[in-house]
PDB file of N, CA and C in Angstrom:
ATOM      1  N   VAL A   1      -2.567  11.316 -16.343  1.00  0.00           N
ATOM      2  CA  VAL A   1      -2.896  10.801 -14.582  1.00  0.00           C
ATOM      3  C   VAL A   1      -1.673  10.024 -13.896  1.00  0.00           C
ATOM      4  N   ARG A   2      -1.454   9.168 -14.780  1.00  0.00           N
ATOM      5  CA  ARG A   2      -0.286   8.096 -14.447  1.00  0.00           C
ATOM      6  C   ARG A   2       0.905   8.817 -13.933  1.00  0.00           C
ATOM      7  N   ASN A   3       1.450   9.747 -15.093  1.00  0.00           N
ATOM      8  CA  ASN A   3       2.653  10.597 -14.706  1.00  0.00           C
ATOM      9  C   ASN A   3       2.203  11.599 -13.677  1.00  0.00           C
ATOM     10  N   THR A   4       1.460  12.098 -13.477  1.00  0.00           N
ATOM     11  CA  THR A   4       1.086  12.802 -12.322  1.00  0.00           C
ATOM     12  C   THR A   4       1.380  12.329 -10.974  1.00  0.00           C
ATOM     13  N   ILE A   5       0.796  10.850 -10.925  1.00  0.00           N
ATOM     14  CA  ILE A   5       0.662  10.331  -9.583  1.00  0.00           C
ATOM     15  C   ILE A   5       2.346  10.107  -9.340  1.00  0.00           C
ATOM     16  N   LEU A   6       2.762   9.731 -10.395  1.00  0.00           N
ATOM     17  CA  LEU A   6       4.037   9.068 -10.366  1.00  0.00           C
ATOM     18  C   LEU A   6       5.124  10.376  -9.938  1.00  0.00           C
ATOM     19  N   ALA A   7       4.882  11.365 -10.476  1.00  0.00           N
ATOM     20  CA  ALA A   7       5.790  12.766  -9.912  1.00  0.00           C
ATOM     21  C   ALA A   7       5.473  12.996  -8.502  1.00  0.00           C
ATOM     22  N   ILE A   8       4.262  13.007  -8.140  1.00  0.00           N
ATOM     23  CA  ILE A   8       3.883  13.126  -6.753  1.00  0.00           C
ATOM     24  C   ILE A   8       4.644  12.249  -5.690  1.00  0.00           C
ATOM     25  N   ALA A   9       4.275  10.748  -6.004  1.00  0.00           N
ATOM     26  CA  ALA A   9       5.145   9.950  -5.349  1.00  0.00           C
ATOM     27  C   ALA A   9       6.755  10.203  -5.342  1.00  0.00           C
ATOM     28  N   GLU A  10       7.252  10.295  -6.502  1.00  0.00           N
ATOM     29  CA  GLU A  10       8.688  10.457  -6.094  1.00  0.00           C
ATOM     30  C   GLU A  10       9.201  11.917  -5.578  1.00  0.00           C
ATOM     31  N   ARG A  11       8.235  12.913  -5.331  1.00  0.00           N
ATOM     32  CA  ARG A  11       8.459  13.967  -4.122  1.00  0.00           C
ATOM     33  C   ARG A  11       8.256  13.552  -2.791  1.00  0.00           C
ATOM     34  N   GLU A  12       7.139  12.872  -2.521  1.00  0.00           N
ATOM     35  CA  GLU A  12       6.734  12.488  -1.162  1.00  0.00           C
ATOM     36  C   GLU A  12       7.588  11.489  -0.698  1.00  0.00           C
ATOM     37  N   PRO A  13       8.424  11.565   0.466  1.00  0.00           N
ATOM     38  CA  PRO A  13       9.433  10.617   1.212  1.00  0.00           C
ATOM     39  C   PRO A  13       8.480   9.584   1.618  1.00  0.00           C
ATOM     40  N   ALA A  14       7.234   9.896   2.221  1.00  0.00           N
ATOM     41  CA  ALA A  14       6.325   8.717   2.867  1.00  0.00           C
ATOM     42  C   ALA A  14       5.902   7.740   1.856  1.00  0.00           C
ATOM     43  N   VAL A  15       5.763   7.897   0.308  1.00  0.00           N
ATOM     44  CA  VAL A  15       5.549   6.706  -0.286  1.00  0.00           C
ATOM     45  C   VAL A  15       6.093   5.689  -0.569  1.00  0.00           C
ATOM     46  N   TYR A  16       5.844   4.470  -0.286  1.00  0.00           N
ATOM     47  CA  TYR A  16       6.869   3.693  -0.754  1.00  0.00           C
ATOM     48  C   TYR A  16       6.641   2.540  -1.857  1.00  0.00           C
ATOM     49  N   THR A  17       5.213   2.772  -2.133  1.00  0.00           N
ATOM     50  CA  THR A  17       4.739   1.714  -3.105  1.00  0.00           C
ATOM     51  C   THR A  17       3.787   2.386  -3.810  1.00  0.00           C
ATOM     52  N   ILE A  18       3.773   2.078  -5.473  1.00  0.00           N
ATOM     53  CA  ILE A  18       2.724   2.394  -6.224  1.00  0.00           C
ATOM     54  C   ILE A  18       2.133   1.053  -7.043  1.00  0.00           C
ATOM     55  N   ILE A  19       1.081   0.865  -7.022  1.00  0.00           N
ATOM     56  CA  ILE A  19       0.631  -0.466  -7.987  1.00  0.00           C
ATOM     57  C   ILE A  19      -0.649   0.530  -8.714  1.00  0.00           C
ATOM     58  N   ARG A  20      -0.671  -0.005  -9.707  1.00  0.00           N
ATOM     59  CA  ARG A  20      -1.883   0.263 -10.676  1.00  0.00           C
ATOM     60  C   ARG A  20      -2.709  -1.145 -10.860  1.00  0.00           C
ATOM     61  N   THR A  21      -3.924  -0.845 -10.610  1.00  0.00           N
ATOM     62  CA  THR A  21      -4.646  -1.940 -10.329  1.00  0.00           C
ATOM     63  C   THR A  21      -5.876  -1.744 -11.195  1.00  0.00           C
ATOM     64  N   ALA A  22      -6.868  -2.871 -11.565  1.00  0.00           N
ATOM     65  CA  ALA A  22      -8.231  -2.860 -12.311  1.00  0.00           C
ATOM     66  C   ALA A  22      -9.230  -3.088 -11.208  1.00  0.00           C
ATOM     67  N   GLY A  23     -10.491  -2.751 -11.443  1.00  0.00           N
ATOM     68  CA  GLY A  23     -11.350  -2.939 -10.518  1.00  0.00           C
ATOM     69  C   GLY A  23     -11.801  -1.141  -9.705  1.00  0.00           C
ATOM     70  N   ASP A  24     -11.958  -1.710  -8.749  1.00  0.00           N
ATOM     71  CA  ASP A  24     -12.390  -0.155  -8.123  1.00  0.00           C
ATOM     72  C   ASP A  24     -11.482   1.116  -7.713  1.00  0.00           C
ATOM     73  N   TRP A  25     -10.257   0.490  -7.503  1.00  0.00           N
ATOM     74  CA  TRP A  25      -9.015   1.489  -7.775  1.00  0.00           C
ATOM     75  C   TRP A  25      -8.798   1.505  -9.309  1.00  0.00           C
ATOM     76  N   ASP A  26      -7.972   2.586  -9.498  1.00  0.00           N
ATOM     77  CA  ASP A  26      -6.904   2.821 -10.347  1.00  0.00           C
ATOM     78  C   ASP A  26      -5.594   2.565 -10.087  1.00  0.00           C
ATOM     79  N   PHE A  27      -5.269   2.951  -9.036  1.00  0.00           N
ATOM     80  CA  PHE A  27      -4.093   2.980  -8.471  1.00  0.00           C
ATOM     81  C   PHE A  27      -4.086   2.817  -7.020  1.00  0.00           C
ATOM     82  N   LEU A  28      -2.951   2.305  -6.173  1.00  0.00           N
ATOM     83  CA  LEU A  28      -3.093   1.661  -5.236  1.00  0.00           C
ATOM     84  C   LEU A  28      -1.484   2.315  -4.708  1.00  0.00           C
ATOM     85  N   MET A  29      -1.581   3.424  -3.478  1.00  0.00           N
ATOM     86  CA  MET A  29      -0.364   3.895  -3.199  1.00  0.00           C
ATOM     87  C   MET A  29       0.034   3.635  -1.865  1.00  0.00           C
ATOM     88  N   GLY A  30       1.194   2.813  -1.264  1.00  0.00           N
ATOM     89  CA  GLY A  30       1.350   2.605  -0.159  1.00  0.00           C
ATOM     90  C   GLY A  30       2.263   3.918   0.727  1.00  0.00           C
ATOM     91  N   VAL A  31       1.526   4.336   1.665  1.00  0.00           N
ATOM     92  CA  VAL A  31       2.619   5.361   2.508  1.00  0.00           C
ATOM     93  C   VAL A  31       2.838   4.977   3.756  1.00  0.00           C
ATOM     94  N   ALA A  32       3.669   5.226   4.395  1.00  0.00           N
ATOM     95  CA  ALA A  32       4.091   5.076   6.032  1.00  0.00           C
ATOM     96  C   ALA A  32       4.142   6.799   6.683  1.00  0.00           C
ATOM     97  N   VAL A  33       2.935   6.979   7.292  1.00  0.00           N
ATOM     98  CA  VAL A  33       3.039   8.451   7.859  1.00  0.00           C
ATOM     99  C   VAL A  33       3.080   7.903   9.386  1.00  0.00           C
ATOM    100  N   THR A  34       3.535   8.786  10.058  1.00  0.00           N
ATOM    101  CA  THR A  34       3.141   8.781  11.788  1.00  0.00           C
ATOM    102  C   THR A  34       2.082   9.603  12.422  1.00  0.00           C
ATOM    103  N   SER A  35       1.755  10.704  11.246  1.00  0.00           N
ATOM    104  CA  SER A  35       0.355  11.376  11.811  1.00  0.00           C
ATOM    105  C   SER A  35      -0.744  11.354  10.745  1.00  0.00           C
ATOM    106  N   THR A  36      -1.630  11.864  10.952  1.00  0.00           N
ATOM    107  CA  THR A  36      -2.987  12.137  10.113  1.00  0.00           C
ATOM    108  C   THR A  36      -2.854  13.346   9.177  1.00  0.00           C
ATOM    109  N   GLU A  37      -2.003  14.331   9.778  1.00  0.00           N
ATOM    110  CA  GLU A  37      -1.585  15.771   9.332  1.00  0.00           C
ATOM    111  C   GLU A  37      -0.675  15.475   8.080  1.00  0.00           C
ATOM    112  N   GLU A  38       0.498  14.009   8.290  1.00  0.00           N
ATOM    113  CA  GLU A  38       1.111  13.852   6.959  1.00  0.00           C
ATOM    114  C   GLU A  38       0.180  13.343   5.630  1.00  0.00           C
ATOM    115  N   LEU A  39      -0.495  12.333   6.123  1.00  0.00           N
ATOM    116  CA  LEU A  39      -1.552  11.407   5.544  1.00  0.00           C
ATOM    117  C   LEU A  39      -2.677  13.019   4.790  1.00  0.00           C
ATOM    118  N   GLU A  40      -2.759  13.566   5.459  1.00  0.00           N
ATOM    119  CA  GLU A  40      -3.659  14.958   4.868  1.00  0.00           C
ATOM    120  C   GLU A  40      -3.090  15.636   3.861  1.00  0.00           C
ATOM    121  N   HIS A  41      -1.553  15.914   3.986  1.00  0.00           N
ATOM    122  CA  HIS A  41      -0.605  16.462   3.259  1.00  0.00           C
ATOM    123  C   HIS A  41      -0.833  15.691   1.750  1.00  0.00           C
ATOM    124  N   ILE A  42      -0.250  14.628   1.843  1.00  0.00           N
ATOM    125  CA  ILE A  42      -0.331  13.603   0.903  1.00  0.00           C
ATOM    126  C   ILE A  42      -1.758  13.785  -0.160  1.00  0.00           C
ATOM    127  N   THR A  43      -2.718  13.406   0.550  1.00  0.00           N
ATOM    128  CA  THR A  43      -3.976  13.371  -0.064  1.00  0.00           C
ATOM    129  C   THR A  43      -4.226  14.560  -0.768  1.00  0.00           C
ATOM    130  N   THR A  44      -4.182  15.908  -0.167  1.00  0.00           N
ATOM    131  CA  THR A  44      -4.213  16.970  -0.601  1.00  0.00           C
ATOM    132  C   THR A  44      -3.676  17.690  -2.041  1.00  0.00           C
ATOM    133  N   ARG A  45      -2.324  17.121  -1.835  1.00  0.00           N
ATOM    134  CA  ARG A  45      -1.546  17.022  -3.299  1.00  0.00           C
ATOM    135  C   ARG A  45      -2.166  16.430  -3.981  1.00  0.00           C
ATOM    136  N   ILE A  46      -2.266  15.282  -3.517  1.00  0.00           N
ATOM    137  CA  ILE A  46      -3.124  14.408  -5.095  1.00  0.00           C
ATOM    138  C   ILE A  46      -4.600  14.989  -5.549  1.00  0.00           C
ATOM    139  N   SER A  47      -5.132  15.435  -4.845  1.00  0.00           N
ATOM    140  CA  SER A  47      -6.382  16.012  -5.187  1.00  0.00           C
ATOM    141  C   SER A  47      -6.166  17.447  -5.573  1.00  0.00           C
ATOM    142  N   GLU A  48      -5.057  18.036  -5.593  1.00  0.00           N
ATOM    143  CA  GLU A  48      -5.089  19.265  -6.211  1.00  0.00           C
ATOM    144  C   GLU A  48      -4.786  19.213  -7.679  1.00  0.00           C
ATOM    145  N   ALA A  49      -3.570  18.142  -7.454  1.00  0.00           N
ATOM    146  CA  ALA A  49      -2.862  17.789  -8.883  1.00  0.00           C
ATOM    147  C   ALA A  49      -3.950  17.131  -9.746  1.00  0.00           C
ATOM    148  N   LEU A  50      -4.931  16.465  -9.333  1.00  0.00           N
ATOM    149  CA  LEU A  50      -5.606  15.605 -10.183  1.00  0.00           C
ATOM    150  C   LEU A  50      -7.326  16.191 -10.054  1.00  0.00           C
ATOM    151  N   SER A  51      -7.725  17.102  -9.761  1.00  0.00           N
ATOM    152  CA  SER A  51      -9.045  17.843  -9.253  1.00  0.00           C
ATOM    153  C   SER A  51     -10.123  17.450 -10.331  1.00  0.00           C
ATOM    154  N   ASN A  52      -9.780  17.410 -11.817  1.00  0.00           N
ATOM    155  CA  ASN A  52     -10.353  17.173 -12.769  1.00  0.00           C
ATOM    156  C   ASN A  52     -10.810  15.443 -13.006  1.00  0.00           C
ATOM    157  N   GLN A  53      -9.833  14.557 -12.952  1.00  0.00           N
ATOM    158  CA  GLN A  53      -9.952  13.480 -12.949  1.00  0.00           C
ATOM    159  C   GLN A  53     -10.234  12.749 -11.758  1.00  0.00           C
ATOM    160  N   LEU A  54     -10.114  13.043 -10.677  1.00  0.00           N
ATOM    161  CA  LEU A  54     -10.009  12.528  -9.285  1.00  0.00           C
ATOM    162  C   LEU A  54     -11.513  11.944  -9.017  1.00  0.00           C
ATOM    163  N   VAL A  55     -11.837  11.053  -8.770  1.00  0.00           N
ATOM    164  CA  VAL A  55     -13.149  10.608  -8.405  1.00  0.00           C
ATOM    165  C   VAL A  55     -13.260  10.576  -6.771  1.00  0.00           C
ATOM    166  N   LYS A  56     -12.338   9.852  -6.119  1.00  0.00           N
ATOM    167  CA  LYS A  56     -12.191   9.876  -4.816  1.00  0.00           C
ATOM    168  C   LYS A  56     -10.650   9.197  -4.316  1.00  0.00           C
ATOM    169  N   ILE A  57     -10.627   9.687  -2.793  1.00  0.00           N
ATOM    170  CA  ILE A  57      -9.188   9.132  -2.452  1.00  0.00           C
ATOM    171  C   ILE A  57      -9.812   8.306  -0.940  1.00  0.00           C
ATOM    172  N   THR A  58      -9.452   7.151  -0.857  1.00  0.00           N
ATOM    173  CA  THR A  58      -9.743   6.187   0.402  1.00  0.00           C
ATOM    174  C   THR A  58      -8.540   5.915   1.346  1.00  0.00           C
ATOM    175  N   ALA A  59      -8.394   6.173   2.563  1.00  0.00           N
ATOM    176  CA  ALA A  59      -7.294   5.777   3.418  1.00  0.00           C
ATOM    177  C   ALA A  59      -7.708   4.456   4.043  1.00  0.00           C
ATOM    178  N   HIS A  60      -6.641   3.250   3.856  1.00  0.00           N
ATOM    179  CA  HIS A  60      -6.871   2.532   4.869  1.00  0.00           C
ATOM    180  C   HIS A  60      -5.701   2.128   5.628  1.00  0.00           C
ATOM    181  N   PRO A  61      -5.998   2.416   7.099  1.00  0.00           N
ATOM    182  CA  PRO A  61      -4.798   2.410   7.743  1.00  0.00           C
ATOM    183  C   PRO A  61      -4.560   0.770   7.956  1.00  0.00           C
ATOM    184  N   LEU A  62      -3.286   0.851   8.037  1.00  0.00           N
ATOM    185  CA  LEU A  62      -2.402  -0.396   8.509  1.00  0.00           C
ATOM    186  C   LEU A  62      -1.813  -0.488   9.559  1.00  0.00           C
ATOM    187  N   ILE A  63      -2.406  -0.607  10.949  1.00  0.00           N
ATOM    188  CA  ILE A  63      -1.548  -0.360  12.268  1.00  0.00           C
ATOM    189  C   ILE A  63      -0.170  -1.108  12.488  1.00  0.00           C
ATOM    190  N   LYS A  64      -0.383  -2.266  12.005  1.00  0.00           N
ATOM    191  CA  LYS A  64       0.612  -3.389  12.456  1.00  0.00           C
ATOM    192  C   LYS A  64       1.213  -4.392  11.074  1.00  0.00           C
ATOM    193  N   HIS A  65       2.363  -4.246  10.680  1.00  0.00           N
ATOM    194  CA  HIS A  65       2.692  -4.979   9.529  1.00  0.00           C
ATOM    195  C   HIS A  65       3.886  -5.617   9.735  1.00  0.00           C
ATOM    196  N   HIS A  66       3.542  -7.252   9.828  1.00  0.00           N
ATOM    197  CA  HIS A  66       4.576  -8.062  10.666  1.00  0.00           C
ATOM    198  C   HIS A  66       5.836  -7.957   8.919  1.00  0.00           C
ATOM    199  N   LYS A  67       7.072  -7.979   9.300  1.00  0.00           N
ATOM    200  CA  LYS A  67       7.938  -7.837   8.175  1.00  0.00           C
ATOM    201  C   LYS A  67       8.897  -9.168   8.436  1.00  0.00           C
ATOM    202  N   ILE A  68       8.889 -10.277   7.553  1.00  0.00           N
ATOM    203  CA  ILE A  68       9.945 -11.541   7.975  1.00  0.00           C
ATOM    204  C   ILE A  68      11.243 -11.261   6.998  1.00  0.00           C
ATOM    205  N   SER A  69      11.702  -9.856   6.929  1.00  0.00           N
ATOM    206  CA  SER A  69      13.102  -9.788   6.000  1.00  0.00           C
ATOM    207  C   SER A  69      13.747 -10.221   6.962  1.00  0.00           C
ATOM    208  N   PHE A  70      15.013 -10.726   6.272  1.00  0.00           N
ATOM    209  CA  PHE A  70      16.250 -11.305   7.343  1.00  0.00           C
ATOM    210  C   PHE A  70      16.014 -12.522   8.067  1.00  0.00           C
ATOM    211  N   TYR A  71      14.720 -13.041   7.810  1.00  0.00           N
ATOM    212  CA  TYR A  71      14.323 -14.452   8.696  1.00  0.00           C
ATOM    213  C   TYR A  71      15.001 -15.493   8.027  1.00  0.00           C
ATOM    214  N   PRO A  72      15.629 -16.433   8.557  1.00  0.00           N
ATOM    215  CA  PRO A  72      16.161 -17.615   7.657  1.00  0.00           C
ATOM    216  C   PRO A  72      15.049 -18.396   7.059  1.00  0.00           C
ATOM    217  N   ILE A  73      15.044 -18.409   5.981  1.00  0.00           N
ATOM    218  CA  ILE A  73      14.329 -19.243   4.988  1.00  0.00           C
ATOM    219  C   ILE A  73      14.173 -20.471   4.832  1.00  0.00           C
ATOM    220  N   GLN A  74      15.552 -21.071   5.336  1.00  0.00           N
ATOM    221  CA  GLN A  74      15.542 -22.600   5.458  1.00  0.00           C
ATOM    222  C   GLN A  74      14.473 -22.951   6.842  1.00  0.00           C
ATOM    223  N   THR A  75      13.887 -22.024   7.840  1.00  0.00           N
ATOM    224  CA  THR A  75      13.315 -22.786   8.838  1.00  0.00           C
ATOM    225  C   THR A  75      11.514 -22.918   8.060  1.00  0.00           C
ATOM    226  N   PHE A  76      11.268 -22.152   7.004  1.00  0.00           N
ATOM    227  CA  PHE A  76      10.406 -22.418   6.747  1.00  0.00           C
ATOM    228  C   PHE A  76      10.059 -23.699   5.701  1.00  0.00           C
ATOM    229  N   ARG A  77       8.514 -24.215   6.232  1.00  0.00           N
ATOM    230  CA  ARG A  77       8.294 -25.099   5.716  1.00  0.00           C
ATOM    231  C   ARG A  77       6.900 -25.365   5.016  1.00  0.00           C
ATOM    232  N   PRO A  78       6.660 -26.159   3.914  1.00  0.00           N
ATOM    233  CA  PRO A  78       5.583 -26.307   3.143  1.00  0.00           C
ATOM    234  C   PRO A  78       4.388 -26.434   4.553  1.00  0.00           C
ATOM    235  N   MET A  79       3.190 -25.470   4.175  1.00  0.00           N
ATOM    236  CA  MET A  79       1.968 -25.758   5.193  1.00  0.00           C
ATOM    237  C   MET A  79       1.469 -27.261   4.921  1.00  0.00           C
ATOM    238  N   GLU A  80       1.257 -27.848   5.859  1.00  0.00           N
ATOM    239  CA  GLU A  80       0.451 -29.002   6.118  1.00  0.00           C
ATOM    240  C   GLU A  80      -0.597 -29.048   6.653  1.00  0.00           C
ATOM    241  N   ILE A  81      -1.589 -29.596   5.896  1.00  0.00           N
ATOM    242  CA  ILE A  81      -2.702 -29.593   6.490  1.00  0.00           C
ATOM    243  C   ILE A  81      -3.242 -31.006   6.736  1.00  0.00           C
ATOM    244  N   PHE A  82      -4.247 -30.903   7.589  1.00  0.00           N
ATOM    245  CA  PHE A  82      -4.685 -32.553   7.825  1.00  0.00           C
ATOM    246  C   PHE A  82      -6.346 -32.333   8.164  1.00  0.00           C
ATOM    247  N   ILE A  83      -6.821 -33.091   7.138  1.00  0.00           N
ATOM    248  CA  ILE A  83      -8.120 -33.333   7.015  1.00  0.00           C
ATOM    249  C   ILE A  83      -8.466 -35.089   7.817  1.00  0.00           C
ATOM    250  N   PRO A  84      -9.278 -34.976   8.897  1.00  0.00           N
ATOM    251  CA  PRO A  84      -9.533 -36.469   9.400  1.00  0.00           C
ATOM    252  C   PRO A  84     -10.680 -37.139   8.369  1.00  0.00           C
ATOM    253  N   GLU A  85     -10.334 -38.075   8.673  1.00  0.00           N
ATOM    254  CA  GLU A  85     -11.247 -39.359   7.768  1.00  0.00           C
ATOM    255  C   GLU A  85     -12.793 -38.840   8.108  1.00  0.00           C
ATOM    256  N   GLY A  86     -13.590 -38.823   7.134  1.00  0.00           N
ATOM    257  CA  GLY A  86     -15.048 -38.983   7.607  1.00  0.00           C
ATOM    258  C   GLY A  86     -15.330 -37.403   7.680  1.00  0.00           C
ATOM    259  N   ALA A  87     -14.412 -36.260   7.490  1.00  0.00           N
ATOM    260  CA  ALA A  87     -14.812 -34.902   7.654  1.00  0.00           C
ATOM    261  C   ALA A  87     -15.748 -34.373   6.427  1.00  0.00           C
TER     262      ALA A  87
END
């Protein structure tokens, strides 16, 4: 299963990450698509390749992702937490 998923990910330019997990999911695959048709294409290929082993594919859309690459790291400061006395 692992090798099949990796082979699919290598062929799909929209896949940018794969994480093997424990728990509800065995794999978490990050894809960047601009349409539902692109997502359907990828999920169909996975379903066809893993038809005997696959239980479920779930898509969780991430509409906006803030990136901080190239942000001057010197401006970051440790988070300060203030707890009023008696709280």
